[in-house]
PDB file of C-alpha atoms in Angstrom:
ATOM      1  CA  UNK X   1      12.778 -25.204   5.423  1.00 44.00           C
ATOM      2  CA  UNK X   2      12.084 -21.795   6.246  1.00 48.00           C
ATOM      3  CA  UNK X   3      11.603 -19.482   2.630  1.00 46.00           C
ATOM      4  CA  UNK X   4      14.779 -17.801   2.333  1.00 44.00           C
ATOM      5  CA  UNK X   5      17.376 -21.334   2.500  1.00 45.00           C
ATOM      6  CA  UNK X   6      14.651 -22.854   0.653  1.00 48.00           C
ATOM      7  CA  UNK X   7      14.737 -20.220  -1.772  1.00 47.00           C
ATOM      8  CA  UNK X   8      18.824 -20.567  -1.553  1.00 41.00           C
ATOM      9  CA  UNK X   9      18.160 -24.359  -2.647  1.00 44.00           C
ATOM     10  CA  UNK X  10      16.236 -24.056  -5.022  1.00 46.00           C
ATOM     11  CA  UNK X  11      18.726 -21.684  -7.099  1.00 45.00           C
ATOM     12  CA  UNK X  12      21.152 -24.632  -6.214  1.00 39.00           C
ATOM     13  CA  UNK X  13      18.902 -27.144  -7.445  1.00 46.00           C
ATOM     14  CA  UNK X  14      18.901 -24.982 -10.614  1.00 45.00           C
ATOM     15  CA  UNK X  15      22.608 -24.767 -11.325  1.00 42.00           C
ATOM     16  CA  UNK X  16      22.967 -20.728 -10.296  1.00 41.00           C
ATOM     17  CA  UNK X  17      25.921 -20.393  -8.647  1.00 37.00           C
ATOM     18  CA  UNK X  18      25.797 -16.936  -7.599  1.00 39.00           C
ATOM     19  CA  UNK X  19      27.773 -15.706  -4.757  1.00 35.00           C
ATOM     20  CA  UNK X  20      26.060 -16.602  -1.269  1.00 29.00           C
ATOM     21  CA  UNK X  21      25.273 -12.679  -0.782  1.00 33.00           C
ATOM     22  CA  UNK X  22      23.928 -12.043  -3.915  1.00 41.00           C
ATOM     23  CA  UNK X  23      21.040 -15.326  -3.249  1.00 38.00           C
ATOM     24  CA  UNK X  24      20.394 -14.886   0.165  1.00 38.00           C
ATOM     25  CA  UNK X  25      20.559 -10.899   0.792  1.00 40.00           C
ATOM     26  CA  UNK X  26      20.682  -7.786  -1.047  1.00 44.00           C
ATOM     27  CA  UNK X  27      22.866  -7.650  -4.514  1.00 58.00           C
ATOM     28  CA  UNK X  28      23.115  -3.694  -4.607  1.00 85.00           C
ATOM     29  CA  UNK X  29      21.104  -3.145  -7.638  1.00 94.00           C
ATOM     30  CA  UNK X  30      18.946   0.354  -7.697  1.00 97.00           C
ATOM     31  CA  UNK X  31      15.808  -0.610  -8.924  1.00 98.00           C
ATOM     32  CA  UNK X  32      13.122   1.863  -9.787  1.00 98.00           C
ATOM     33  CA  UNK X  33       9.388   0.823  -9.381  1.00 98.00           C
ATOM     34  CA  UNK X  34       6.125   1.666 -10.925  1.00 98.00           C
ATOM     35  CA  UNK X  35       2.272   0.470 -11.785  1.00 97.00           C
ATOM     36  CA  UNK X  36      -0.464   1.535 -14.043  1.00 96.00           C
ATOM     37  CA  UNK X  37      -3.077   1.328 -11.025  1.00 95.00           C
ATOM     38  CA  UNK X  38      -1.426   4.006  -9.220  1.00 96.00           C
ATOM     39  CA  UNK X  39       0.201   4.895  -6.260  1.00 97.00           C
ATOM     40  CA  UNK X  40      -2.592   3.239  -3.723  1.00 96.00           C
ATOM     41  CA  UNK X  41      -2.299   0.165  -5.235  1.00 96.00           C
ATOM     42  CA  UNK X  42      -1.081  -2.979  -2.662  1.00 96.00           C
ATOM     43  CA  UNK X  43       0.309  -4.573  -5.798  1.00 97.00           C
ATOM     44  CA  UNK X  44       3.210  -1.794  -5.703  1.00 98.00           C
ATOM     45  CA  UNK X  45       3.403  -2.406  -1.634  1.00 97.00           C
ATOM     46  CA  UNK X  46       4.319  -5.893  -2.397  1.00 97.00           C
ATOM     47  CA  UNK X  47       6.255  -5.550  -5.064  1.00 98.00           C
ATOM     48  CA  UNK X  48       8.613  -2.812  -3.262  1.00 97.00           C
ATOM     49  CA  UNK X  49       8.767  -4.869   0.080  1.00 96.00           C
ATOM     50  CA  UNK X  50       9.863  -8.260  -2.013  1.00 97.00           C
ATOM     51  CA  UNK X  51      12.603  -5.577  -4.309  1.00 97.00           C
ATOM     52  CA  UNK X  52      14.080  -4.623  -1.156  1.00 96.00           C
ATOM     53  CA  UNK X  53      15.865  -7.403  -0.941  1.00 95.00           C
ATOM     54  CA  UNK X  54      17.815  -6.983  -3.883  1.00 96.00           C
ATOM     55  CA  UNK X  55      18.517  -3.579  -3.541  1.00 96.00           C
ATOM     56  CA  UNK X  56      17.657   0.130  -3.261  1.00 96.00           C
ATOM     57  CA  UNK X  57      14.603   0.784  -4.275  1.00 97.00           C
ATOM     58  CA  UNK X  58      12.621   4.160  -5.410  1.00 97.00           C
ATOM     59  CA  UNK X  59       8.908   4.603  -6.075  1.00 98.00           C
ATOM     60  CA  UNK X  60       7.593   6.865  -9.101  1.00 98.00           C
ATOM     61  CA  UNK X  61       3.758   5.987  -9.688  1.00 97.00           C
ATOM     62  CA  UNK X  62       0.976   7.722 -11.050  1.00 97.00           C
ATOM     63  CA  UNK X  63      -1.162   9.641  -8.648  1.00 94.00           C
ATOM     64  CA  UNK X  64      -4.520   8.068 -10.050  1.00 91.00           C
ATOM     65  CA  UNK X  65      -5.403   4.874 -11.704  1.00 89.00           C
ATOM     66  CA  UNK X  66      -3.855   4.628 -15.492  1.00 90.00           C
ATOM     67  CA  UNK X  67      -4.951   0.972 -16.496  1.00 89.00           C
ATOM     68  CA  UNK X  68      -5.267   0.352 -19.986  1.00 84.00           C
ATOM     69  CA  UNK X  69      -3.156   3.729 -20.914  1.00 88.00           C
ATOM     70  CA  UNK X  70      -0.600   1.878 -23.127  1.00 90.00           C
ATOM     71  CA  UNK X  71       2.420   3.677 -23.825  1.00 94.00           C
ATOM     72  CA  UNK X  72       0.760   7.363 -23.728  1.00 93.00           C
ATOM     73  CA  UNK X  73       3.772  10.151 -22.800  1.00 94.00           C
ATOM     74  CA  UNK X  74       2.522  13.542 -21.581  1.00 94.00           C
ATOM     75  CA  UNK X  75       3.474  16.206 -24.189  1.00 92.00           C
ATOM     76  CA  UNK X  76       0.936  18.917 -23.708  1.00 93.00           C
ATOM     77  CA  UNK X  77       1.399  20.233 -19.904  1.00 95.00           C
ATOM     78  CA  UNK X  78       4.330  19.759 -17.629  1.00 95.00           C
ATOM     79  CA  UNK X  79       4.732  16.721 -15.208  1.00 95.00           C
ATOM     80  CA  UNK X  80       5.177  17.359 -11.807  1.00 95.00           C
ATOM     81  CA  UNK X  81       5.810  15.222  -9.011  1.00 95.00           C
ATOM     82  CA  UNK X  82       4.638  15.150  -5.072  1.00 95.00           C
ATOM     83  CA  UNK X  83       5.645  12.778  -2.182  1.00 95.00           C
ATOM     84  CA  UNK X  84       3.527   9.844  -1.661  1.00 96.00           C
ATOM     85  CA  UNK X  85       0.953  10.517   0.917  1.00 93.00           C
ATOM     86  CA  UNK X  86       1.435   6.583   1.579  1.00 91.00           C
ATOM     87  CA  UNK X  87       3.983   5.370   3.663  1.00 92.00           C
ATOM     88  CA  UNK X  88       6.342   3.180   2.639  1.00 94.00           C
ATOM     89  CA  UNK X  89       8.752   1.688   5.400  1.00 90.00           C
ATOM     90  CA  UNK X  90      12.150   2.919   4.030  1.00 91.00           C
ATOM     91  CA  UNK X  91      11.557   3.829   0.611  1.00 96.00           C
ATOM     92  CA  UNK X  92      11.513   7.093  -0.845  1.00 95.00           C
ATOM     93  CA  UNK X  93       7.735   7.054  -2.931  1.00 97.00           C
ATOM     94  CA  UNK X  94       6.339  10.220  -5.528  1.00 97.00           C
ATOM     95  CA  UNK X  95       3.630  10.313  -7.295  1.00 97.00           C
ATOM     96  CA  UNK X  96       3.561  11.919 -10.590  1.00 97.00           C
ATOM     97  CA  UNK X  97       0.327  13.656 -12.701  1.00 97.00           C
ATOM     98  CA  UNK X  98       1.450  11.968 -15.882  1.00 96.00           C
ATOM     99  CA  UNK X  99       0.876   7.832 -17.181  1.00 97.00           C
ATOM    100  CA  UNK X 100       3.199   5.134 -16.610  1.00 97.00           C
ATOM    101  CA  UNK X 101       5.372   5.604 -19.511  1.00 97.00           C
ATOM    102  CA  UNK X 102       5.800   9.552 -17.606  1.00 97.00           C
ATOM    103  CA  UNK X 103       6.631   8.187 -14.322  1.00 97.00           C
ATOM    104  CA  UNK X 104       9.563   6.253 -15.888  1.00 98.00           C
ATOM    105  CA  UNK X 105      11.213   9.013 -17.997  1.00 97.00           C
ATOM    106  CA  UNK X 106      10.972  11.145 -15.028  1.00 97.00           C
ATOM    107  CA  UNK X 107      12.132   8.536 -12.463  1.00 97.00           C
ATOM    108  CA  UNK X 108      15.093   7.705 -14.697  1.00 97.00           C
ATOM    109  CA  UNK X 109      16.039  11.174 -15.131  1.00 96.00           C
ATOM    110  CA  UNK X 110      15.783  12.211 -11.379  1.00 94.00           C
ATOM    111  CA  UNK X 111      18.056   8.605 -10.779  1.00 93.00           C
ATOM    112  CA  UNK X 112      20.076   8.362 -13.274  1.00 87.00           C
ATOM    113  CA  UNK X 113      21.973   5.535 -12.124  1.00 92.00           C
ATOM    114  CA  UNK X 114      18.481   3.095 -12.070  1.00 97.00           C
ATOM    115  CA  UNK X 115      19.880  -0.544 -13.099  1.00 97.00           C
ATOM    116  CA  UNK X 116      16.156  -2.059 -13.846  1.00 98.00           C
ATOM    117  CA  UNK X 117      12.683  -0.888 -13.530  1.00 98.00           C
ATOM    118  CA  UNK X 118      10.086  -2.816 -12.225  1.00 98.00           C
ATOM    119  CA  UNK X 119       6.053  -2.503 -13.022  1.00 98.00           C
ATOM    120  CA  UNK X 120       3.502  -3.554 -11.088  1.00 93.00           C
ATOM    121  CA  UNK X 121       2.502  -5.720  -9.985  1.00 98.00           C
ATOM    122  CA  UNK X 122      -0.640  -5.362 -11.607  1.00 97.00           C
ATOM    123  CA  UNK X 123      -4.439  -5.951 -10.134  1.00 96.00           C
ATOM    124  CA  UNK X 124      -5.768  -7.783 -13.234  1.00 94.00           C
ATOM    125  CA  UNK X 125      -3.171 -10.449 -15.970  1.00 94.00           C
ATOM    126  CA  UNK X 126      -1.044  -8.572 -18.989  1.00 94.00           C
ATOM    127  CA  UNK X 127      -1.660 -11.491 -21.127  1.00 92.00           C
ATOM    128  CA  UNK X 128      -1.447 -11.950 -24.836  1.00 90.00           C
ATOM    129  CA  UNK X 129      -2.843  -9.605 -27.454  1.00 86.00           C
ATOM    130  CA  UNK X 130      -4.000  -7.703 -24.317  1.00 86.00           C
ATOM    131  CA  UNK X 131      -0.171  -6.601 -24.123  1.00 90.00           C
ATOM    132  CA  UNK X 132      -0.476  -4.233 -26.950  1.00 90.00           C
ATOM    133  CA  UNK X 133      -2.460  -1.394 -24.441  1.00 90.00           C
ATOM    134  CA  UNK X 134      -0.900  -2.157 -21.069  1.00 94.00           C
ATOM    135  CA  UNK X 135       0.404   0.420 -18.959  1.00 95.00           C
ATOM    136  CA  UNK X 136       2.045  -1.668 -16.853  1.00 97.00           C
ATOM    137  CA  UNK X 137       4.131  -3.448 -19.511  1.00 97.00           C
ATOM    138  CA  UNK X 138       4.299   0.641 -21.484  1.00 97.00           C
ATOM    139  CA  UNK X 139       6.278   1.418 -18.396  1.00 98.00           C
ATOM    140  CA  UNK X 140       8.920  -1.526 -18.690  1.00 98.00           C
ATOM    141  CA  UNK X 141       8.997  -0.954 -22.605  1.00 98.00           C
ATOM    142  CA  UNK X 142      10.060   3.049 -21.683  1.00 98.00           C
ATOM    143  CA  UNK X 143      12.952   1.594 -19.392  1.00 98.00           C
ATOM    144  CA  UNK X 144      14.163  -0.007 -22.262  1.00 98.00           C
ATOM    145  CA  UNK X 145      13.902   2.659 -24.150  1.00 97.00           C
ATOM    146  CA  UNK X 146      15.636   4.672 -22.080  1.00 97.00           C
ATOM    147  CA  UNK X 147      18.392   2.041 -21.775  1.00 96.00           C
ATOM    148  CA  UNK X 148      17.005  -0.093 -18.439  1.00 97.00           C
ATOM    149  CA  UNK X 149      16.340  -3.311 -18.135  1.00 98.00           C
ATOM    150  CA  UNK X 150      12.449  -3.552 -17.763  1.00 98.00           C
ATOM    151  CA  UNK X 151      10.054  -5.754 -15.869  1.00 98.00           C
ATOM    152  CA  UNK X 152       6.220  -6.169 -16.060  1.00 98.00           C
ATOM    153  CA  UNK X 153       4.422  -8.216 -13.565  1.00 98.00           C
ATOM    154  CA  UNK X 154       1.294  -8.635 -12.886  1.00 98.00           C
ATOM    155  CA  UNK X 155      -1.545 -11.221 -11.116  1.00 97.00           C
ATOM    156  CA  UNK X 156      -5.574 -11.844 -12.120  1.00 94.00           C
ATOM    157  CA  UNK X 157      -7.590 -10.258  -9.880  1.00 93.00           C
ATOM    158  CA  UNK X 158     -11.371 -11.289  -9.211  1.00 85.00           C
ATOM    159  CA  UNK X 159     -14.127  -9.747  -6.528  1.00 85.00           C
ATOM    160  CA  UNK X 160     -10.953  -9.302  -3.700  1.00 88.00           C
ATOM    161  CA  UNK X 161      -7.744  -8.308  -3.689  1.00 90.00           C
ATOM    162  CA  UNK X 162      -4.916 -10.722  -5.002  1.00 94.00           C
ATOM    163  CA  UNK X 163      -3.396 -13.086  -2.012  1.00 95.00           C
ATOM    164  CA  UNK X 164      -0.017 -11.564  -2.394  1.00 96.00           C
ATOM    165  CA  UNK X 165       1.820 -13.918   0.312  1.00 95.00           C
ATOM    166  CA  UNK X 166       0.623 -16.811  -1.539  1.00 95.00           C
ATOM    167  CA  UNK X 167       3.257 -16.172  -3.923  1.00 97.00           C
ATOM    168  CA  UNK X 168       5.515 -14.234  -2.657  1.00 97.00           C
ATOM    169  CA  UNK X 169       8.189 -16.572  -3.176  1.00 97.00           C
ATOM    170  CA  UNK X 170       7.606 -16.987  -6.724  1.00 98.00           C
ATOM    171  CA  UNK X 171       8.296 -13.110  -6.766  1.00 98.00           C
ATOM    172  CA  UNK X 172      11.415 -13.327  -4.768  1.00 97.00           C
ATOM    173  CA  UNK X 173      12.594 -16.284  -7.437  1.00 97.00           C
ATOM    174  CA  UNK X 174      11.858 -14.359 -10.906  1.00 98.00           C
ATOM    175  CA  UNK X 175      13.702 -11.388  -9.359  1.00 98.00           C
ATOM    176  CA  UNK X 176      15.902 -13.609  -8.617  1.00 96.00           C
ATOM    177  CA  UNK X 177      16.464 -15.147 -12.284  1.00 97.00           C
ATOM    178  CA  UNK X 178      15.910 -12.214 -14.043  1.00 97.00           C
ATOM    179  CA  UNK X 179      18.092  -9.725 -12.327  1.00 97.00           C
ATOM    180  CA  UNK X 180      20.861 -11.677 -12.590  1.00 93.00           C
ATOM    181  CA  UNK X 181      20.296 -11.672 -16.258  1.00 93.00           C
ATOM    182  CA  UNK X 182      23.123  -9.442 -18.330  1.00 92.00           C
ATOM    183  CA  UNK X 183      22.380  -6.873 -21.111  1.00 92.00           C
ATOM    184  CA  UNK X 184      19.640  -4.738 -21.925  1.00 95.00           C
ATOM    185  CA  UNK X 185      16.000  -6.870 -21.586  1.00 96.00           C
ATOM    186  CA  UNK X 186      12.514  -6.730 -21.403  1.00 98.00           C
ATOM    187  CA  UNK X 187      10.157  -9.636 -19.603  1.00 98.00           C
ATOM    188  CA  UNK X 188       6.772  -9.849 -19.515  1.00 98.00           C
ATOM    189  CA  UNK X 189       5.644 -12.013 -15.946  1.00 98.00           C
ATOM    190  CA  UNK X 190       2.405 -12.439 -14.509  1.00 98.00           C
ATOM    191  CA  UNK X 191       1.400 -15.259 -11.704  1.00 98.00           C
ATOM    192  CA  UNK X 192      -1.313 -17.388 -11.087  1.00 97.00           C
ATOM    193  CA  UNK X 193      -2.757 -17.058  -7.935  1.00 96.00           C
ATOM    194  CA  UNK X 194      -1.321 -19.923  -6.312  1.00 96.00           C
ATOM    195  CA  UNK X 195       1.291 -20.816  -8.947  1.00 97.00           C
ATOM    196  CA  UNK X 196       2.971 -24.547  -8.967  1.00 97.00           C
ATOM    197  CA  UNK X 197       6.197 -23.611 -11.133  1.00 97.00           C
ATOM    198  CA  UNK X 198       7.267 -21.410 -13.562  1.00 98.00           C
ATOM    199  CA  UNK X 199       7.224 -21.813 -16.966  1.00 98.00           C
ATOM    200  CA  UNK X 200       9.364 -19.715 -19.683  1.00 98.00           C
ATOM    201  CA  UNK X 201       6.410 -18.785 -22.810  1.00 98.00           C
ATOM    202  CA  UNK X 202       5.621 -16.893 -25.740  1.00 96.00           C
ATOM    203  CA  UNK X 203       3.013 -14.426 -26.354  1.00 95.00           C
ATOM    204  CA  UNK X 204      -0.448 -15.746 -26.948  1.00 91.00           C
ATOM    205  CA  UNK X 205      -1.226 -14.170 -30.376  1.00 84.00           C
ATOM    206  CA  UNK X 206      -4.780 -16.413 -31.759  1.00 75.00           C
ATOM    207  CA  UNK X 207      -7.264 -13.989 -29.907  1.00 67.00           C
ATOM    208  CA  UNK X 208      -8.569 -10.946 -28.140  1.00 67.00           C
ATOM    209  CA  UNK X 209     -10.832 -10.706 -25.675  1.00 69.00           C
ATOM    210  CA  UNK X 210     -11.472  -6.847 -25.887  1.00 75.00           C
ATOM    211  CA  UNK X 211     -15.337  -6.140 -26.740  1.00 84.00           C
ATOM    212  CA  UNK X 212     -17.515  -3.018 -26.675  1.00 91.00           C
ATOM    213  CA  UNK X 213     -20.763  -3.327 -24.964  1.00 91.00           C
ATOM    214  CA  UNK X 214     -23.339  -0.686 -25.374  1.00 93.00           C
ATOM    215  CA  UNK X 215     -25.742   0.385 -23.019  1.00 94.00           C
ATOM    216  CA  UNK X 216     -27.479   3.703 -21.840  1.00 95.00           C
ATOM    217  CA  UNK X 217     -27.211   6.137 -19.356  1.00 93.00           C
ATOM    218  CA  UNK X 218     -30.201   7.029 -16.765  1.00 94.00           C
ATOM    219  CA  UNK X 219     -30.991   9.946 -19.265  1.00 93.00           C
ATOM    220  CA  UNK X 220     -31.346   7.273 -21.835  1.00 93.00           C
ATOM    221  CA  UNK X 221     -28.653   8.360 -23.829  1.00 95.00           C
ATOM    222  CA  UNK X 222     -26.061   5.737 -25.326  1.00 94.00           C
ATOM    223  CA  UNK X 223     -22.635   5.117 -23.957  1.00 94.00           C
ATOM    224  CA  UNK X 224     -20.177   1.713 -24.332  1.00 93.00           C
ATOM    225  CA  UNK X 225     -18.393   0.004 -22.354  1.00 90.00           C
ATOM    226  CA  UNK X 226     -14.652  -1.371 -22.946  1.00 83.00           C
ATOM    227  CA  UNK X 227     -14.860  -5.046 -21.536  1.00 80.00           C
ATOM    228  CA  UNK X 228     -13.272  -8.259 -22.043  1.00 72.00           C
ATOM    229  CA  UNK X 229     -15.232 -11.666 -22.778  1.00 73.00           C
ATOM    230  CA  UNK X 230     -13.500 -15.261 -21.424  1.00 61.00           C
ATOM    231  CA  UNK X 231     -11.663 -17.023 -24.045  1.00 69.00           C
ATOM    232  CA  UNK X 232     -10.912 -20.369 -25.219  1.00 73.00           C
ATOM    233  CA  UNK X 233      -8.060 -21.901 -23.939  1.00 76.00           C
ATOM    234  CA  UNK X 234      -5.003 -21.094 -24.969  1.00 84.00           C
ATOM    235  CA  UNK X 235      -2.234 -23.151 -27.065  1.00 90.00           C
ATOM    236  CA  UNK X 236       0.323 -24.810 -24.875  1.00 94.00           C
ATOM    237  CA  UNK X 237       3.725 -22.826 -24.433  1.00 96.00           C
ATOM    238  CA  UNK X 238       2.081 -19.608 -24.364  1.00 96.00           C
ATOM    239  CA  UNK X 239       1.722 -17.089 -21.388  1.00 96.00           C
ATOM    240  CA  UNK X 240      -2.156 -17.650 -21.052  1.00 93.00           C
ATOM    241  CA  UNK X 241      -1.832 -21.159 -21.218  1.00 95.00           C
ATOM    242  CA  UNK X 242       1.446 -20.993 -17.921  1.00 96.00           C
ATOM    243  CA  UNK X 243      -1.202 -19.022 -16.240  1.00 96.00           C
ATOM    244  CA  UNK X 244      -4.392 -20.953 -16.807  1.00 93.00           C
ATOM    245  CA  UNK X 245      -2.315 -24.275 -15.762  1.00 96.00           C
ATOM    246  CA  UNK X 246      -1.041 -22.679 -12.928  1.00 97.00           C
ATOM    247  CA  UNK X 247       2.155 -22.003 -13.861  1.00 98.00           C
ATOM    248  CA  UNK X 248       4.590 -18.243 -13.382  1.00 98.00           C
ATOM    249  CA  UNK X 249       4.505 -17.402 -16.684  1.00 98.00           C
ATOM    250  CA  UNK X 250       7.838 -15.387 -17.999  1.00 98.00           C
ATOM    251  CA  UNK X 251       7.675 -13.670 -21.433  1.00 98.00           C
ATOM    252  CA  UNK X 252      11.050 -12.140 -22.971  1.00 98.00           C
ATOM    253  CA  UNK X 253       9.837  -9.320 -25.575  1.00 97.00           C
ATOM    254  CA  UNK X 254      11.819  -7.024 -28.301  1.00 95.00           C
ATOM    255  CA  UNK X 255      10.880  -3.576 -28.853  1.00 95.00           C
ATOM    256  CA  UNK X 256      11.676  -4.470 -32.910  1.00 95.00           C
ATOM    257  CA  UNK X 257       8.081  -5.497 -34.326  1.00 93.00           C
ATOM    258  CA  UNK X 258       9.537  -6.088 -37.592  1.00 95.00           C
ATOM    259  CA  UNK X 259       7.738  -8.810 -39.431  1.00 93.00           C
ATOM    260  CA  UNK X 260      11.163 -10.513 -41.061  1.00 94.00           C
ATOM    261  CA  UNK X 261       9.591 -12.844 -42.556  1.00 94.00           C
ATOM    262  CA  UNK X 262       7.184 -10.363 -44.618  1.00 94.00           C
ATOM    263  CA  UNK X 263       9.948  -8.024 -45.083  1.00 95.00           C
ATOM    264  CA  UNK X 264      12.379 -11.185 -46.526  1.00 94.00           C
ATOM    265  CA  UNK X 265       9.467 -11.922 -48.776  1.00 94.00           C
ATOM    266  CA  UNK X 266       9.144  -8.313 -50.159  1.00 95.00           C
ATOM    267  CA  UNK X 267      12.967  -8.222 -50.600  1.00 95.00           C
ATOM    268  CA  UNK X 268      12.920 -10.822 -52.310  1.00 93.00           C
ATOM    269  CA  UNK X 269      10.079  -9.855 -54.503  1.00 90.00           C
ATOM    270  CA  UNK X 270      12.070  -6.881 -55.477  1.00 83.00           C
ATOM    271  CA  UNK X 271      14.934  -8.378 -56.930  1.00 68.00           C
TER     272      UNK X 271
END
């Protein structure tokens, strides 16, 4: 089968029953995209050339790398915003001086109409505990926010580039799934790099693999380094577990980080 019908059966398989145009070509959406590693990135390439296909699509990415900003907003100094000095084929692309969370309050305002923003997809995995300072998944969290559906997405990276093509269908099929999803949501995806199926998760919440590492400087004075140090494996039905067996790992999040069941408890305690 060639990728789109077997894309179309697939979605058949599955019990969608969307209209024909709305699996096989464009559904009209206007979809805004951006990335924590910047406007250069090929992960924001990709993802813009698979989004096509769904709709209209608009780039608003930072001018530099911002990995690892979390959900910093620029306050202090005013944003500003410059056409992309990369090309690409017909998509209107700025870059902004501001983080990711920026590029999506500005995008937003300067298309106001924006159905769902997408983020990424990112050169390195938004897994677990590691969510709490990603900039790629602080960008979807500021489209809901704002009242937009929000997407993260991202891929490991090791010494070369991810193999974008190798899953490229998997892209096309969470788009798929998740755009046709109503209401106002926020997903946290991120592939293997050849990925086998995908798998619907929770957040992997046991550990963290953020470490400091000191060293010095050739002056000899100290500095540290930010790194991260492999894990165990994770517990079955989480994200890192999808992606270390392979599978497309899809996350639905809340922006409410209530802890009910401490708050019940304290409630309770009052009375």
């Amino acid at each position: 089968l060639c990728s789109k019908c077997a894309f179309i059966t697939y979605y058949l398989q599955k019990g969608y029953h969307a209209p024909w145009h709305e699996i096989g070509g464009r559904i009209g959406m206007k979809i805004l995209i951006t990335n924590d590693d910047g406007i250069y990135s090929p992960g924001i390439a990709f993802l813009a050339k698979v989004a096509r296909k769904f709709g209209e699509v608009r780039i608003v990415a930072p001018d530099v790398e911002q990995s690892s900003m979390g959900h910093a907003v620029t306050h202090s100094r005013p944003l500003s915003f410059k056409a992309s000095p990369i090309n690409f084929e017909g998509i209107e692309a700025y870059r902004v001086n501001g983080t990711p969370a920026d590029c999506v309050a500005l995008g937003t305002h300067l298309y106001a109409k924006t159905d769902v923003v997408l983020s990424g997809i990112n050169m390195g995995p938004n897994l677990g505990n590691g969510m709490w300072h990603s900039g790629t998944l602080a960008a979807a969290k500021q489209a809901v926010l704002l009242g937009v559906k929000g997407i993260a997405l991202s891929t490991p990276v090791g010494k070369s580039e991810p193999n974008f093509p190798a899953f490229e269908n998997y892209v096309e099929m969470v788009l798929q799934l998740l755009l046709e999803k109503p209401g106002l949501s926020l997903f946290n995806v991120n592939f293997p790099p050849q990925p086998k199926g995908i798998r619907w998760t929770r957040q992997s919440v046991r550990l963290y693999d953020g470490k400091i590492v000191p060293g010095t400087d050739p002056m000899n004075r100290k500095h540290y380094w930010f790194t991260v140090t492999p894990l165990e494996p994770a517990e079955e039905g989480t994200d890192r577990w999808a992606v270390e067996n392979d599978f497309v790992s899809i996350t639905p999040l809340r922006l409410d980080l209530t802890n009910e069941a401490e708050l019940q408890a304290a409630l309770n305690g009052q009375s």
